[in-house]
Coordinates of N, CA and C in Angstrom, one line a residue:
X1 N 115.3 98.0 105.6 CA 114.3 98.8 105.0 C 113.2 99.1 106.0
X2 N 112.7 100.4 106.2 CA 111.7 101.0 106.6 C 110.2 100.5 106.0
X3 N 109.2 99.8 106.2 CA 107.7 99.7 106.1 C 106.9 100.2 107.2
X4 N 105.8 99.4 106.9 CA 104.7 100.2 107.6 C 103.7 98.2 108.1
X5 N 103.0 97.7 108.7 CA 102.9 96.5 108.8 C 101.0 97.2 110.0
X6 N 99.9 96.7 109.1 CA 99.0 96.6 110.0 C 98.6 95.5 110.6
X7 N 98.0 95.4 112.3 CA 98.0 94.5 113.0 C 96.7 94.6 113.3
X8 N 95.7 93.7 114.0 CA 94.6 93.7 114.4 C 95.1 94.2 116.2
X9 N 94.0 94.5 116.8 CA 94.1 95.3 117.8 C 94.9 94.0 119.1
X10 N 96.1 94.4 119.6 CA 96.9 93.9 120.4 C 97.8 93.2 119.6
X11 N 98.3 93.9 118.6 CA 99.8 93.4 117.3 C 99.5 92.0 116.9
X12 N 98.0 91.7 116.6 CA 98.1 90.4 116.3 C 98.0 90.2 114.7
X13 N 99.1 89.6 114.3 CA 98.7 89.2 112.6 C 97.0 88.8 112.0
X14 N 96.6 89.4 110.9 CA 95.4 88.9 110.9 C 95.3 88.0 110.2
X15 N 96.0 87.1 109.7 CA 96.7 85.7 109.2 C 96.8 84.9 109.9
X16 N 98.3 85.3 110.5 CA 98.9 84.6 111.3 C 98.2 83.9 112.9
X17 N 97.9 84.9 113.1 CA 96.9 85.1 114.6 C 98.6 85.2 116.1
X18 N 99.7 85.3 114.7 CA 101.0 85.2 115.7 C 101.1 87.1 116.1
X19 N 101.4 86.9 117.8 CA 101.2 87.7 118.6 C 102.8 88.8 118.5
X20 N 102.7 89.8 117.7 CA 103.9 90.6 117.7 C 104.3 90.7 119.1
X21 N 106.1 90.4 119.2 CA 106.2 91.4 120.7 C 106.8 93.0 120.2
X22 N 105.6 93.8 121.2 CA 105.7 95.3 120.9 C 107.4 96.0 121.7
X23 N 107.9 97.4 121.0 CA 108.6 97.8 121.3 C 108.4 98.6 122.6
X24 N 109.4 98.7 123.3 CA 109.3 99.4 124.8 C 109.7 101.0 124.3
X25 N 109.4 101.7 124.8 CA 109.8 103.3 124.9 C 111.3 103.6 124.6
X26 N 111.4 104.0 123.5 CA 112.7 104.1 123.1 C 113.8 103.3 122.5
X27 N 112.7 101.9 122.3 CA 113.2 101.4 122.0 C 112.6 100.2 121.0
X28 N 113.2 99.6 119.7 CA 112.8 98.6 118.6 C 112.2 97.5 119.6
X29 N 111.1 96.5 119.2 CA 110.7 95.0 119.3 C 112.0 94.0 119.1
X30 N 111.9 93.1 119.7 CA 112.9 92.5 118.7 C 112.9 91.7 117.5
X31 N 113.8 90.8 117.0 CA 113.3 90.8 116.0 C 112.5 89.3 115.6
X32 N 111.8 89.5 114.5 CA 110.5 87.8 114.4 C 111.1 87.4 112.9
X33 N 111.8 86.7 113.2 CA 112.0 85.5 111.8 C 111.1 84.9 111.4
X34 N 111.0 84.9 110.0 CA 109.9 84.1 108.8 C 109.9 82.4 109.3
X35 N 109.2 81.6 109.1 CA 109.0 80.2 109.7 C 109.2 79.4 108.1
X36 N 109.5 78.4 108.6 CA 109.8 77.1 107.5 C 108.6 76.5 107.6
X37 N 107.8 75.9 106.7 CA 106.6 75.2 106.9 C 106.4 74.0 105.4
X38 N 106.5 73.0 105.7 CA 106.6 71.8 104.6 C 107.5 72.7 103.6
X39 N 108.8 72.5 104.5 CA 109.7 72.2 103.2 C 110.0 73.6 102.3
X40 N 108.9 74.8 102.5 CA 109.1 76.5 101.9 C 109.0 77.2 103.0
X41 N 109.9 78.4 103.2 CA 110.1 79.9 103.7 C 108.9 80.4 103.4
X42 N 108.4 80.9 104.7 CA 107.4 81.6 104.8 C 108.1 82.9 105.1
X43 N 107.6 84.3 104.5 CA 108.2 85.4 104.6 C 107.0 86.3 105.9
X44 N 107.4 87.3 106.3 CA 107.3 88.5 107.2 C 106.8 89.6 106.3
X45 N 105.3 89.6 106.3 CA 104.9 90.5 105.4 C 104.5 92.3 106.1
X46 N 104.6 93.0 105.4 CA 104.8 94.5 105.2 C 103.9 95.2 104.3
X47 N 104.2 96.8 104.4 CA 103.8 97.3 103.3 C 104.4 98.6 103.0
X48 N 104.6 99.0 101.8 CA 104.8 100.2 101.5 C 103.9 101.1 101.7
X49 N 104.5 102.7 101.6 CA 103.1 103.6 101.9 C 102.2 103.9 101.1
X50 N 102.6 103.4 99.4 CA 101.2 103.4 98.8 C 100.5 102.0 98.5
X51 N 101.3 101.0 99.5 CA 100.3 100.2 99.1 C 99.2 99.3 101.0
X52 N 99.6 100.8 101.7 CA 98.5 100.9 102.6 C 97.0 100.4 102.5
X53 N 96.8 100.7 101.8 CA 95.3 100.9 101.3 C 95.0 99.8 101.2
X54 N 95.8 98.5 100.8 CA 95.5 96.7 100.7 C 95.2 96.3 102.0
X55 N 95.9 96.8 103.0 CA 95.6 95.9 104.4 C 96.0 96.4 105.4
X56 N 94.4 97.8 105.3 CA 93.9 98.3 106.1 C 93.7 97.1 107.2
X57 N 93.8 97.7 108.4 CA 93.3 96.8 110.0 C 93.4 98.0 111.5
X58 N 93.5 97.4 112.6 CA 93.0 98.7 113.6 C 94.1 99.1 114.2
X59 N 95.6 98.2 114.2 CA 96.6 98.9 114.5 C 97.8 99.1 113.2
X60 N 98.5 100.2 113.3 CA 99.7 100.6 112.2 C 100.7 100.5 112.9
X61 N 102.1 99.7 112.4 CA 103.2 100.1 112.7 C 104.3 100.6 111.5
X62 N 105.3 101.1 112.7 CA 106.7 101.5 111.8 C 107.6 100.1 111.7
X63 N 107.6 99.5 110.8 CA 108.6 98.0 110.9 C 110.0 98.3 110.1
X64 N 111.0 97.5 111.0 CA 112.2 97.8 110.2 C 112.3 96.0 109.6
X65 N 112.3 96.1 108.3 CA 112.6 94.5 107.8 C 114.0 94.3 107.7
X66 N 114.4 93.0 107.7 CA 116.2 92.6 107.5 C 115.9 91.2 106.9
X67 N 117.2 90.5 106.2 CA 116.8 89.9 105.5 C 116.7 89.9 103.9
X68 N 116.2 88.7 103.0 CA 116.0 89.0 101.9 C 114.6 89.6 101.8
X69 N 114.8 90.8 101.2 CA 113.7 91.3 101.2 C 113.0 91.6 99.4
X70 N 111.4 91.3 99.4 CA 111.3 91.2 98.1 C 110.0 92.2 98.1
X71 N 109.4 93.1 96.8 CA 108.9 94.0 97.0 C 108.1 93.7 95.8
X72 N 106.7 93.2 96.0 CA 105.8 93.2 95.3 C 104.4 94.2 95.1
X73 N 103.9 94.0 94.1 CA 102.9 95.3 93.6 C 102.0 95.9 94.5
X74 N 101.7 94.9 95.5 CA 101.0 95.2 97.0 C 101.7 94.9 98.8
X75 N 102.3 94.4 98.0 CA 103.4 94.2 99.9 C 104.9 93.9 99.6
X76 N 105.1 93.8 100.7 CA 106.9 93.9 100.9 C 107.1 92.3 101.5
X77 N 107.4 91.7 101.3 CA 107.9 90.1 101.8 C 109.2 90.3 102.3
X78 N 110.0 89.8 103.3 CA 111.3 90.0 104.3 C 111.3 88.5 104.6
X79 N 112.6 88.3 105.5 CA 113.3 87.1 106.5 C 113.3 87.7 107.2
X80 N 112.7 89.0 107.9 CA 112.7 88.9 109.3 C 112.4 90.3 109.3
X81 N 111.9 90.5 110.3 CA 111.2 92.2 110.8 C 110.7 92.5 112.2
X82 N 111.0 94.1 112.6 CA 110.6 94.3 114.4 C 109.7 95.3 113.9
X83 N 108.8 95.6 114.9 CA 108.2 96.1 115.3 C 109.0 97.5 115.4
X84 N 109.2 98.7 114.8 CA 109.6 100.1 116.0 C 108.7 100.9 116.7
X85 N 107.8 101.2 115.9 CA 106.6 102.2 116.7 C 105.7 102.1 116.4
X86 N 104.4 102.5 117.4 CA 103.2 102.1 116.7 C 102.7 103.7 115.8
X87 N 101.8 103.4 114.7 CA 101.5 104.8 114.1 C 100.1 105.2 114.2
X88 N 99.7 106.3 115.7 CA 98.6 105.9 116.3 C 97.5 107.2 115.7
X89 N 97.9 107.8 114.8 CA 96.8 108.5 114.6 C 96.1 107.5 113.3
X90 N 96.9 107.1 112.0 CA 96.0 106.4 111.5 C 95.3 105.3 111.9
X91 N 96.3 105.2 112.7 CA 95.6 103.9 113.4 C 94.3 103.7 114.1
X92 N 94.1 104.7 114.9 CA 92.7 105.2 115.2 C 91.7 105.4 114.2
X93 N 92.3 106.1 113.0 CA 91.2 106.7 112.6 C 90.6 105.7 111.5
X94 N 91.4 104.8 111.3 CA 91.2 103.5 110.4 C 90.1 102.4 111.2
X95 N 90.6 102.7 112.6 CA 89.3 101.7 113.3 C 88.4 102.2 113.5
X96 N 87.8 103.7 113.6 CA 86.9 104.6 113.7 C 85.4 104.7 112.6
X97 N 86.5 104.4 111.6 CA 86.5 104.1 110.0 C 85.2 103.0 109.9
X98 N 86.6 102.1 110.6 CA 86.1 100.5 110.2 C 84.7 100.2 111.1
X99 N 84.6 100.9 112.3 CA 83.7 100.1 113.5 C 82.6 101.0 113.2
X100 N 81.8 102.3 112.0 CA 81.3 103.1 111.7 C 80.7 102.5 110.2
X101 N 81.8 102.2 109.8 CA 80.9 100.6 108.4 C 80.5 99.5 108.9
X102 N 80.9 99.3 110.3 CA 80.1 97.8 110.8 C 78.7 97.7 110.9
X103 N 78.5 99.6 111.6 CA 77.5 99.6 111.8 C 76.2 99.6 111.2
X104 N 77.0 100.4 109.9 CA 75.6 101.0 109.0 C 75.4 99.3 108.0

């Protein structure tokens, strides 16, 4: 499945603080498996395109998820997901956005 996954500026989760590795030119990231943590599955979260608008941040990607994948009213939960491309017009204009409300 095709999502869309925002990152804080240099693909860092803004949860996680876990460091995406980015795709090279022409080519997917590889892939990041969900982590086990006391005993429950932690999932690889996403988002659909209308549910962008929850978690807004300064970088956008194109993510391909694999895996069990589960689709809730605001994000996409996976077993595992890459990086494909980054999506750099919103992506700018989202931090443009954001660093323009910091200020006022």
């Amino acid at each position: 499945m095709i999502a869309y996954k925002f990152l804080e500026r240099g693909a860092v989760g803004p949860f996680s603080r876990f460091a995406w590795p980015l795709p090279s030119p022409g080519a997917p990231g590889p892939w990041v498996e969900a982590r086990e943590a006391r005993g429950r599955r932690h999932g690889v979260y996403a988002c659909l395109p209308g549910q962008l608008a929850w978690w807004i941040d300064e970088e956008l990607f194109r993510v391909e998820l694999g895996g069990e994948i589960s689709v809730t009213p605001v994000q996409v939960v996976a077993g595992r997901a890459r990086l494909l491309e980054p999506v750099a017009r919103l992506g700018r204009a989202v931090a443009q956005r954001r660093r323009h409300r910091e200020r006022c």
